[in-house]
Coordinates of C-alpha atoms and ligand atoms in Angstrom, one line a residue:
Chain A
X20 CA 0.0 0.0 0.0
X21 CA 1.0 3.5 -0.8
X22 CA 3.1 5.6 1.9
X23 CA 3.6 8.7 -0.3
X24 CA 0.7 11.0 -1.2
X25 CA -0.1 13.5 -3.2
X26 CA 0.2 17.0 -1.3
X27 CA -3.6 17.7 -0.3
X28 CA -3.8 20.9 -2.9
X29 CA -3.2 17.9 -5.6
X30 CA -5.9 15.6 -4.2
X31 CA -8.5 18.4 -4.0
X32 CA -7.7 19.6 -7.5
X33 CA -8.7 16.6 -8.5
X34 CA -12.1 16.4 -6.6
X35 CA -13.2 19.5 -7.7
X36 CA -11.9 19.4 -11.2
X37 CA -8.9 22.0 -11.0
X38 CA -5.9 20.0 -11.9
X39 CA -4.9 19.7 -15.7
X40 CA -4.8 16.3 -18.0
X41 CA -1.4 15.1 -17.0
X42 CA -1.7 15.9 -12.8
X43 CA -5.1 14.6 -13.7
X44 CA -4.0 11.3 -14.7
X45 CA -1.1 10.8 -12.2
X46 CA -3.5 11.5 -9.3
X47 CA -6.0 9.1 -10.9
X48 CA -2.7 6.4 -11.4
X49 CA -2.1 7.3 -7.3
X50 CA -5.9 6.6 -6.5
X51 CA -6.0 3.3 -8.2
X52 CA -3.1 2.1 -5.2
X53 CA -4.6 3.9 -2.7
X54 CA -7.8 3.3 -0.9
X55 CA -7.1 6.1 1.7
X56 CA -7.0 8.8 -0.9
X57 CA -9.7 7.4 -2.5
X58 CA -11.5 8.1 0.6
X59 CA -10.5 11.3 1.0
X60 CA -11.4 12.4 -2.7
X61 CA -15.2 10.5 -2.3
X62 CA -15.7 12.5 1.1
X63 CA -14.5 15.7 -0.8
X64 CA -17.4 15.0 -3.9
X65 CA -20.0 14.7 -1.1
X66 CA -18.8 18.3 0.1
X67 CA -19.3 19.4 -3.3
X68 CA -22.6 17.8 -3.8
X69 CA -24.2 19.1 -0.9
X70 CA -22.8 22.4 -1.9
X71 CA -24.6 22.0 -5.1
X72 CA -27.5 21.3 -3.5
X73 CA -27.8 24.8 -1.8
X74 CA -27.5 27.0 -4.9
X75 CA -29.5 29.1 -6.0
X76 CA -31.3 27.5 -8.1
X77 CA -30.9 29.1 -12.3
X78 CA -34.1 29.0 -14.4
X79 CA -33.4 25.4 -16.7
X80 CA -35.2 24.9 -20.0
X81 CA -38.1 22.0 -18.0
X82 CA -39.3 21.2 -21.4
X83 CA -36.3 18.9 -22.4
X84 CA -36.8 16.2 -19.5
X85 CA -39.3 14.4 -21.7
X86 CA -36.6 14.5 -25.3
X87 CA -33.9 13.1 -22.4
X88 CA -35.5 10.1 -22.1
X89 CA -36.8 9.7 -25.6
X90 CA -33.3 9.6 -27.0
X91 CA -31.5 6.4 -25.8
X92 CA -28.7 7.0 -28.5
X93 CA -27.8 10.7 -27.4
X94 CA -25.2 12.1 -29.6
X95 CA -22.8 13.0 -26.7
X96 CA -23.3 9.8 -24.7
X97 CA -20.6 7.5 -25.2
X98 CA -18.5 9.7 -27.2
X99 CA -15.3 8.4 -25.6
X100 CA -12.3 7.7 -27.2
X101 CA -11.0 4.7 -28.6
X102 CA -10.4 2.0 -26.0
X103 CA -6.9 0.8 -25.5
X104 CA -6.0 -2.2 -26.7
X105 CA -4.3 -4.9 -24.1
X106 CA -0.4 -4.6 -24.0
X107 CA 2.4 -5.6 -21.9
X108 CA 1.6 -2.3 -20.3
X109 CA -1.9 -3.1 -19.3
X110 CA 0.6 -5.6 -16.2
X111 CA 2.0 -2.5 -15.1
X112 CA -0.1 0.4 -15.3
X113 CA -3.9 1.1 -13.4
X114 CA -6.4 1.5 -16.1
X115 CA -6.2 5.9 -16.4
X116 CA -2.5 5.7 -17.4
X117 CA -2.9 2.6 -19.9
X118 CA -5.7 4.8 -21.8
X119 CA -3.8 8.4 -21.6
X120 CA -0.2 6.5 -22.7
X121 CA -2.2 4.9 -25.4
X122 CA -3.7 8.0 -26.6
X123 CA -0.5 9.9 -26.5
X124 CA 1.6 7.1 -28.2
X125 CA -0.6 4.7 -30.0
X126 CA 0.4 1.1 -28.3
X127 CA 0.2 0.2 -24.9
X128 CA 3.3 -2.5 -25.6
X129 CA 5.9 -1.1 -23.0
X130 CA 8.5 -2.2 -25.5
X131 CA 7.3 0.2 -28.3
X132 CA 7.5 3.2 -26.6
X133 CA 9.2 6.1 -27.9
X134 CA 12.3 5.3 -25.2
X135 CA 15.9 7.3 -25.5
X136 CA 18.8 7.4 -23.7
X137 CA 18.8 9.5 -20.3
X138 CA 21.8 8.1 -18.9
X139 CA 23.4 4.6 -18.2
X140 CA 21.1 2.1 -17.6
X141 CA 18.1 4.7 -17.6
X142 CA 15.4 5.1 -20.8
X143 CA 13.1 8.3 -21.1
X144 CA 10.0 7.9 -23.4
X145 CA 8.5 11.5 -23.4
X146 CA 4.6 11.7 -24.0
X147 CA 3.8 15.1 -24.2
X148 CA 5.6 18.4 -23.8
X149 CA 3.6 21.0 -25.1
X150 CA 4.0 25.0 -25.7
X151 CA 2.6 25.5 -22.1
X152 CA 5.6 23.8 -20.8
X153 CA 3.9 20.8 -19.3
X154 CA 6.0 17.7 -19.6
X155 CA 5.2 14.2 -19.4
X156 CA 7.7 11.6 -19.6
X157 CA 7.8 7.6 -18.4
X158 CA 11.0 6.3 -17.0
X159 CA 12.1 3.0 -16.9
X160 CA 15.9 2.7 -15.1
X161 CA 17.9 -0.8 -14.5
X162 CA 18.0 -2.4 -10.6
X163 CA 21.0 -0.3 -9.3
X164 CA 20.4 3.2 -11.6
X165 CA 21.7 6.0 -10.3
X166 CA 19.9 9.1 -12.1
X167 CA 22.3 12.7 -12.2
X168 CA 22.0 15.2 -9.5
X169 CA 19.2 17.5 -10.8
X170 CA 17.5 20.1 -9.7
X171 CA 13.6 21.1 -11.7
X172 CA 12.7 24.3 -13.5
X173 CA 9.4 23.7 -12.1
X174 CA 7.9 21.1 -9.3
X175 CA 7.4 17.8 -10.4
X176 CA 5.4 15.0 -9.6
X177 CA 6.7 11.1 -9.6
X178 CA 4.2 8.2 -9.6
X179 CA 6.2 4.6 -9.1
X180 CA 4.9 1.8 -11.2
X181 CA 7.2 -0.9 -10.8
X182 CA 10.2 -1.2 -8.6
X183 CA 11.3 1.4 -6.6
X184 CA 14.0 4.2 -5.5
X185 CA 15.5 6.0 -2.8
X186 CA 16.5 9.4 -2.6
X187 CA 17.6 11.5 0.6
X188 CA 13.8 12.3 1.4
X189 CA 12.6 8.4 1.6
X190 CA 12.2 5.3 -0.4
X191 CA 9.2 5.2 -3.5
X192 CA 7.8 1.9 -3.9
X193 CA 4.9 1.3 -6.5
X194 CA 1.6 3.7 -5.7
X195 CA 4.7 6.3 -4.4
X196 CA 3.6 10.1 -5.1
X197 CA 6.6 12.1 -4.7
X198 CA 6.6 15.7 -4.8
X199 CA 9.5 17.4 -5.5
X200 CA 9.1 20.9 -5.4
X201 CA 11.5 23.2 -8.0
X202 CA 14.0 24.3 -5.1
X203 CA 14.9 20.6 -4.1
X204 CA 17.8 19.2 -5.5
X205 CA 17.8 15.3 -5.5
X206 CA 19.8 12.0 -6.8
X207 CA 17.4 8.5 -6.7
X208 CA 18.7 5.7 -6.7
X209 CA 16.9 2.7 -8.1
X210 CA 16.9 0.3 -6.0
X211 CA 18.5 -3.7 -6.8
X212 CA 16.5 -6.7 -8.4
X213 CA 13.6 -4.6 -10.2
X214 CA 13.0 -2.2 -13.2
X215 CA 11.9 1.0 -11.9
X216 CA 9.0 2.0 -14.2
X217 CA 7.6 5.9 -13.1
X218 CA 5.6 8.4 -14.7
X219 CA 7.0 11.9 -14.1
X220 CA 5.1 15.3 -14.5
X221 CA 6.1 18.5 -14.3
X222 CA 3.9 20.7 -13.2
X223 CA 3.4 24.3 -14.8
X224 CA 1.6 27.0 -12.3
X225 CA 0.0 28.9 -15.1
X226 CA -2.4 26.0 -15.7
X227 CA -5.5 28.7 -14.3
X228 CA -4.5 31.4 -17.1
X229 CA -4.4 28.8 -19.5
X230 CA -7.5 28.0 -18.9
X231 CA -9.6 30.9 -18.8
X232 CA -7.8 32.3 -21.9
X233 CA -9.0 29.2 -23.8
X234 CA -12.4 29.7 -22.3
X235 CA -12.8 33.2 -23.5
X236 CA -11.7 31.9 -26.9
X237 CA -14.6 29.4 -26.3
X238 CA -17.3 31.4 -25.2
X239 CA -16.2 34.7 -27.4
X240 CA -16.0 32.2 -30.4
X241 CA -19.2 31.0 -30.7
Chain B
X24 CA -43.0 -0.6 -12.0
X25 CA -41.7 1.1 -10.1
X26 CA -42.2 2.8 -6.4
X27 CA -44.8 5.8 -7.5
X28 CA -44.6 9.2 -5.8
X29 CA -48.1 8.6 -4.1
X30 CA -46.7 5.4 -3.0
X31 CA -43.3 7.2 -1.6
X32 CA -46.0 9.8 0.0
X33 CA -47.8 7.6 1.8
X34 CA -44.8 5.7 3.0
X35 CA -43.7 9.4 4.4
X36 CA -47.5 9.6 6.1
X37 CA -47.3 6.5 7.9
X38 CA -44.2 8.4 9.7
X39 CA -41.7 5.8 7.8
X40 CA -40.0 8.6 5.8
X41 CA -37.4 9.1 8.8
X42 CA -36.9 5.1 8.4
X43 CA -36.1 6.0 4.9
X44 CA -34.1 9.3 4.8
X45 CA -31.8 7.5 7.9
X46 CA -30.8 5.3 5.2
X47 CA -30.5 6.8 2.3
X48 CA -31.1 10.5 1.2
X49 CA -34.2 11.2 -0.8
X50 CA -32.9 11.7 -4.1
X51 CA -30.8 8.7 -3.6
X52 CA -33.6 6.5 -3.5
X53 CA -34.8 8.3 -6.8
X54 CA -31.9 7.8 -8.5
X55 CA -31.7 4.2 -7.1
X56 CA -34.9 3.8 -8.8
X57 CA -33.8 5.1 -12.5
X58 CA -31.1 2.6 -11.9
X59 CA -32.9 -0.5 -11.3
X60 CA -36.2 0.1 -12.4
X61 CA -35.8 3.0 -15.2
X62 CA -38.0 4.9 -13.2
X63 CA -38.9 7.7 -15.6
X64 CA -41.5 9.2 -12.7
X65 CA -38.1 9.0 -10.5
X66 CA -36.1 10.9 -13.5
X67 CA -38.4 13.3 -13.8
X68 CA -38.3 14.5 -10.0
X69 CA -34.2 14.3 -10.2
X70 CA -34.7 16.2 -13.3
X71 CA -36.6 19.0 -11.6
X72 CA -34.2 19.2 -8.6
X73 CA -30.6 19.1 -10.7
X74 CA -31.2 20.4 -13.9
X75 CA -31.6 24.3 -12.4
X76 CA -28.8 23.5 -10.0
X77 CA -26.5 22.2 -12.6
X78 CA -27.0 25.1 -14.0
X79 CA -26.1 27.4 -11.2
X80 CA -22.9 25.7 -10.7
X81 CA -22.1 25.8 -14.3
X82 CA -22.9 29.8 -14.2
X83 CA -20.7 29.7 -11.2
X84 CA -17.8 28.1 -13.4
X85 CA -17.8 30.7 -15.9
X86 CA -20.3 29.1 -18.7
X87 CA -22.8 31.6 -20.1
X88 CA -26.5 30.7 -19.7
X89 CA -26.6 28.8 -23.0
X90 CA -23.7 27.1 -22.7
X91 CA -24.5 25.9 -19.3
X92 CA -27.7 24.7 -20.9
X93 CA -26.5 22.6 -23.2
X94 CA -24.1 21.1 -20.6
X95 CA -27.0 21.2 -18.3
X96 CA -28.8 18.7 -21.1
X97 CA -25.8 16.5 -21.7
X98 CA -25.4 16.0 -18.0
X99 CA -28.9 15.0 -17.2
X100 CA -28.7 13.2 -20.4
X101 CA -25.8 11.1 -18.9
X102 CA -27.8 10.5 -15.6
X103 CA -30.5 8.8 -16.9
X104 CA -28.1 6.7 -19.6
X105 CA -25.3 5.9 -17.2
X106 CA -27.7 5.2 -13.7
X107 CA -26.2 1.5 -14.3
X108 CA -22.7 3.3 -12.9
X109 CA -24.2 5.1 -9.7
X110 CA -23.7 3.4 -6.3
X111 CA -25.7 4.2 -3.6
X112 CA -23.5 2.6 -1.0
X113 CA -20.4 4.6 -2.4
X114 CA -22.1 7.9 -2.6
X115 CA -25.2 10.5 -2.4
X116 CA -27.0 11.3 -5.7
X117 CA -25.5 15.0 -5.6
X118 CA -22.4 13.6 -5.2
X119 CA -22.2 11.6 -8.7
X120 CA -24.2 13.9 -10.5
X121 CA -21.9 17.2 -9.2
X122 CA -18.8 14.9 -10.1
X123 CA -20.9 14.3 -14.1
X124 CA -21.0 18.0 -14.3
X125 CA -17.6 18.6 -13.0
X126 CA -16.0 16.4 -15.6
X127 CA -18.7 17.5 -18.7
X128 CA -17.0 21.1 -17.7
X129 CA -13.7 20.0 -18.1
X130 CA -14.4 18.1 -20.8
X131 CA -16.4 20.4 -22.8
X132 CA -14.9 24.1 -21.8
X133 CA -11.8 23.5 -21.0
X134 CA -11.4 20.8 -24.0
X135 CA -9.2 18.7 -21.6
X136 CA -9.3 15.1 -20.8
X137 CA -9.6 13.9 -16.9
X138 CA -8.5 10.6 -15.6
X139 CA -10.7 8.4 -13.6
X140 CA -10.1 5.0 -11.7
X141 CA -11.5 2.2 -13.1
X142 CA -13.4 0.3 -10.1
X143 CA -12.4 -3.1 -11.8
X144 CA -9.0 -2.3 -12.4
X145 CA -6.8 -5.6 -11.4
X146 CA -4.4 -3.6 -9.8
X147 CA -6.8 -1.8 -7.3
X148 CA -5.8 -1.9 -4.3
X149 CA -8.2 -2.3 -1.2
X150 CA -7.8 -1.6 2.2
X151 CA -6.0 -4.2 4.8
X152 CA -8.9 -3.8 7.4
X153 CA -12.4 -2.9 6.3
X154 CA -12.8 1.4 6.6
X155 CA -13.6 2.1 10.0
X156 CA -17.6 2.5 10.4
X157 CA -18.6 5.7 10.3
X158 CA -21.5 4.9 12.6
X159 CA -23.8 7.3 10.8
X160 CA -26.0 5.8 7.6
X161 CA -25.7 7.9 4.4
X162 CA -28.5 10.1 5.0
X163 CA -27.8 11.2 8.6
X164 CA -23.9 11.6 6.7
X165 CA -25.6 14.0 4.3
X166 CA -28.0 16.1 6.9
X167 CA -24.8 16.9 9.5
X168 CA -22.8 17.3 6.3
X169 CA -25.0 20.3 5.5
X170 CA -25.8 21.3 8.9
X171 CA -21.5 21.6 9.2
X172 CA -21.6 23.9 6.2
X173 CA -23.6 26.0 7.1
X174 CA -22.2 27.0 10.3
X175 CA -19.2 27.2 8.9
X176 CA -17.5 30.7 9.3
X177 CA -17.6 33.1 6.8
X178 CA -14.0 32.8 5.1
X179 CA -14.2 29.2 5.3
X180 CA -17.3 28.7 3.4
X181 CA -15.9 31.4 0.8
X182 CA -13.0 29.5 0.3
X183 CA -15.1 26.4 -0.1
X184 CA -17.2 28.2 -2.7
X185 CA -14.3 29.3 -4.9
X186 CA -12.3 26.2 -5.0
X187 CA -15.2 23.0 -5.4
X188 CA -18.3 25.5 -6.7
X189 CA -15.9 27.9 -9.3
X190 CA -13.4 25.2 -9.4
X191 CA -10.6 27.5 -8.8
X192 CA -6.8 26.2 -8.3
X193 CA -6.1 27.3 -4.6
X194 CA -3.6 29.9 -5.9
X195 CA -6.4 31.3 -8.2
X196 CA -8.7 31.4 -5.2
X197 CA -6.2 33.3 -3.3
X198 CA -5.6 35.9 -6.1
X199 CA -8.9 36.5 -6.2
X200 CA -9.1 37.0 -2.6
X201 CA -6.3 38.7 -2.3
X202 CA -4.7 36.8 0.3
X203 CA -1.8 34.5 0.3
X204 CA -2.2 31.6 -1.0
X205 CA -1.1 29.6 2.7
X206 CA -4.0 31.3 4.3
X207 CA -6.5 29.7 1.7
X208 CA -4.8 26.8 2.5
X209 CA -5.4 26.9 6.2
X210 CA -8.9 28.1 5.6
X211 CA -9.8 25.1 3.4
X212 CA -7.9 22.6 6.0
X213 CA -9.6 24.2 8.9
X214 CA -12.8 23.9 6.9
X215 CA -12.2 19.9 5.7
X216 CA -11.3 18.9 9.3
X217 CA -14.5 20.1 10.5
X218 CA -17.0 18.9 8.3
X219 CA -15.3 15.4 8.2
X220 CA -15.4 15.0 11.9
X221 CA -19.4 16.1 11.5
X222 CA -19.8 13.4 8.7
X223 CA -18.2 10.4 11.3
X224 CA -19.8 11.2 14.3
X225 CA -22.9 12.8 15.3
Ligands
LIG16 ZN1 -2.7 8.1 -1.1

């Protein structure tokens, strides 16, 4: 069972829908390891409900209810996309992360990733790094690795999926969150007999201008 | 068939609607009942609750009115389509239709994808020893819940509001508070602590 968590500000982005895709999907990776946070996030979406419940109520079109029920194949239900296919990832990874790597790479067969050198005995496969300067890369490092010194640009999150590693603030074991803010400076060191598989975000802070700037390109769009 | 309104009434007449609501909340049982039975009297009563509600909080996000509209429709849409999903042992009604909108939002404004756990994922792990019992049923749960809120004090329950209602970051909340950013922490700690201790205990 987990002994690293994601900072509370992480697990209450996720309840109330804050957090972006990739934090999104790490939490949910975390969640799938951890029935304590689970918890926590289900207690937190009875908070919001009852909060829902005492708003103000908006006037709502009442007319529709009876076309809701008349239309069993809605246009927007089931509108997901494609389901991923099983892979030697699918022994590895919780359900979330098999979906988003397969939608970000196109196989879910750890093998055909898009892996490069990092260092000796440690692969990078990098899954997104887009223009906002989110990053979201996959690790996989042989028993014994010993990643550089490094210090972040920005905080970064770890999620452990197979093995684990050691680094001067504790040991990460599979289901490990680690949060590494940007002033930390760290060196893990993967420890013998396993592949250390991990999932490693980095975090941008300007996720909330992001986001309403794409809204008002919504809304003033239309 | 299902469980008719007048049926549900008289229940509440005969002084068994206490019985009831102990259990389960209200709209629980309605739901419940679009679940098992596809209900549509049941739908219909859920409808008239959420929709203007869904609508409020999607106002509340930023959505104009007709945007929140057609979320509004899409979510309810979802709710009658995907009842097979809901639990009632796992949560209230307002809590899995609140987390539908939530994610509709996200999916549809902010054109981002969210991550969910898969409840029959082969790798979920479950707890060691079953979750300590709570000693309250769901719908006592959901009455101290909302008792708790509302005698919450006033920057607490503002902090609340901005972060699961507007569905700001918590550094978003405090710049629009003007405060730093560990004081909305504190807030929302102080805030969490309280109502979890009023939805364990009596
Ligand atoms: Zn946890």
């Amino acid at each position: 069972m987990a002994q690293y968590h994601p900072d509370d500000e992480w697990l209450t982005g996720y309840a109330s829908g804050a957090v972006n895709e990739q934090t999104s999907v790490l939490v949910a990776t975390h969640l799938t390891y951890c029935p304590q946070c689970r918890e926590e996030v289900a207690r937190q979406e009875e908070i919001a409900g009852a909060m829902l419940d005492a708003l103000e109520p908006e006037d709502a079109a009442a007319e529709i209810c009876a076309r809701e029920i008349a239309a069993p194949a809605s246009r927007s239900v089931g509108a997901k996309g494609e389901a991923a296919p099983r892979g030697s990832f699918n022994a590895i990874a919780p359900a979330p992360l098999i979906q988003y790597v397969y939608e970000k790479t196109g196989t879910t067969d750890i093998d055909r990733l898009p892996w490069s050198f990092y260092g000796p005995g440690i692969e990078r496969a990098i899954l997104v790094e887009d223009k906002e300067g989110a990053i979201v890369r996959l690790f996989r490092a042989q028993p014994d690795a010993k990643f550089p010194d490094h210090e972040h640009g920005s905080d970064e999150l770890t999620v452990v999926l197979t093995g684990a590693y050691s680094d001067h603030t504790g040991r990460y074991a599979v289901g490990d969150v680690q949060c590494a803010p940007k002033e930390i400076s760290h060196r893990p060191v993967v420890e013998k007999g396993e592949i250390c598989i991990a999932l490693v975000v980095s975090e941008k802070p300007a996720v909330a201008k992001s986001f309403a700037v794409r809204m008002a390109q919504r809304i003033l769009g239309r | 068939m299902c469980l008719s309104h007048n049926s549900i009434n008289d229940l509440n007449t005969r002084g068994a609607e206490r019985e009831l609501h102990r259990d389960v909340e209200e709209r629980t049982v309605f739901l419940a009942q679009v679940k098992t039975r596809r209900c549509k009297a049941s739908y219909e009563r859920l409808y008239q609750y959420y929709a203007p509600r869904i609508c409020a909080f999607l106002r509340q996000k930023g959505a104009d009115e007709r945007i929140s509209q057609e979320i509004m429709q899409d979510v309810m849409t979802r709710v009658w389509h995907k009842a097979d999903q809901f639990d009632e042992k796992k949560s209230s009604a307002s809590a899995w239709i609140f987390a539908i909108a939530r994610n509709r939002f996200i999916d549809v404004i902010r054109q981002s994808k969210r991550s969910e756990v898969d409840p029959n994922d082969p790798l979920l792990a479950h707890r060691e020893e079953p979750a300590p019992d709570s000693r309250l049923q769901q719908g006592e749960r959901i009455s101290a819940l909302k008792a708790a809120i509302s005698e919450l004090p006033g920057d607490q329950a503002e902090v609340l509001q901005l972060v699961y209602l507007s569905g700001m970051t918590q550094q978003t909340a405090a710049d629009r508070l003007s405060i730093p950013l560990n004081t909305v922490k504190s807030r929302l700690r102080l805030a969490l602590e309280k109502l979890r201790r009023r939805m364990e205990y009596v």
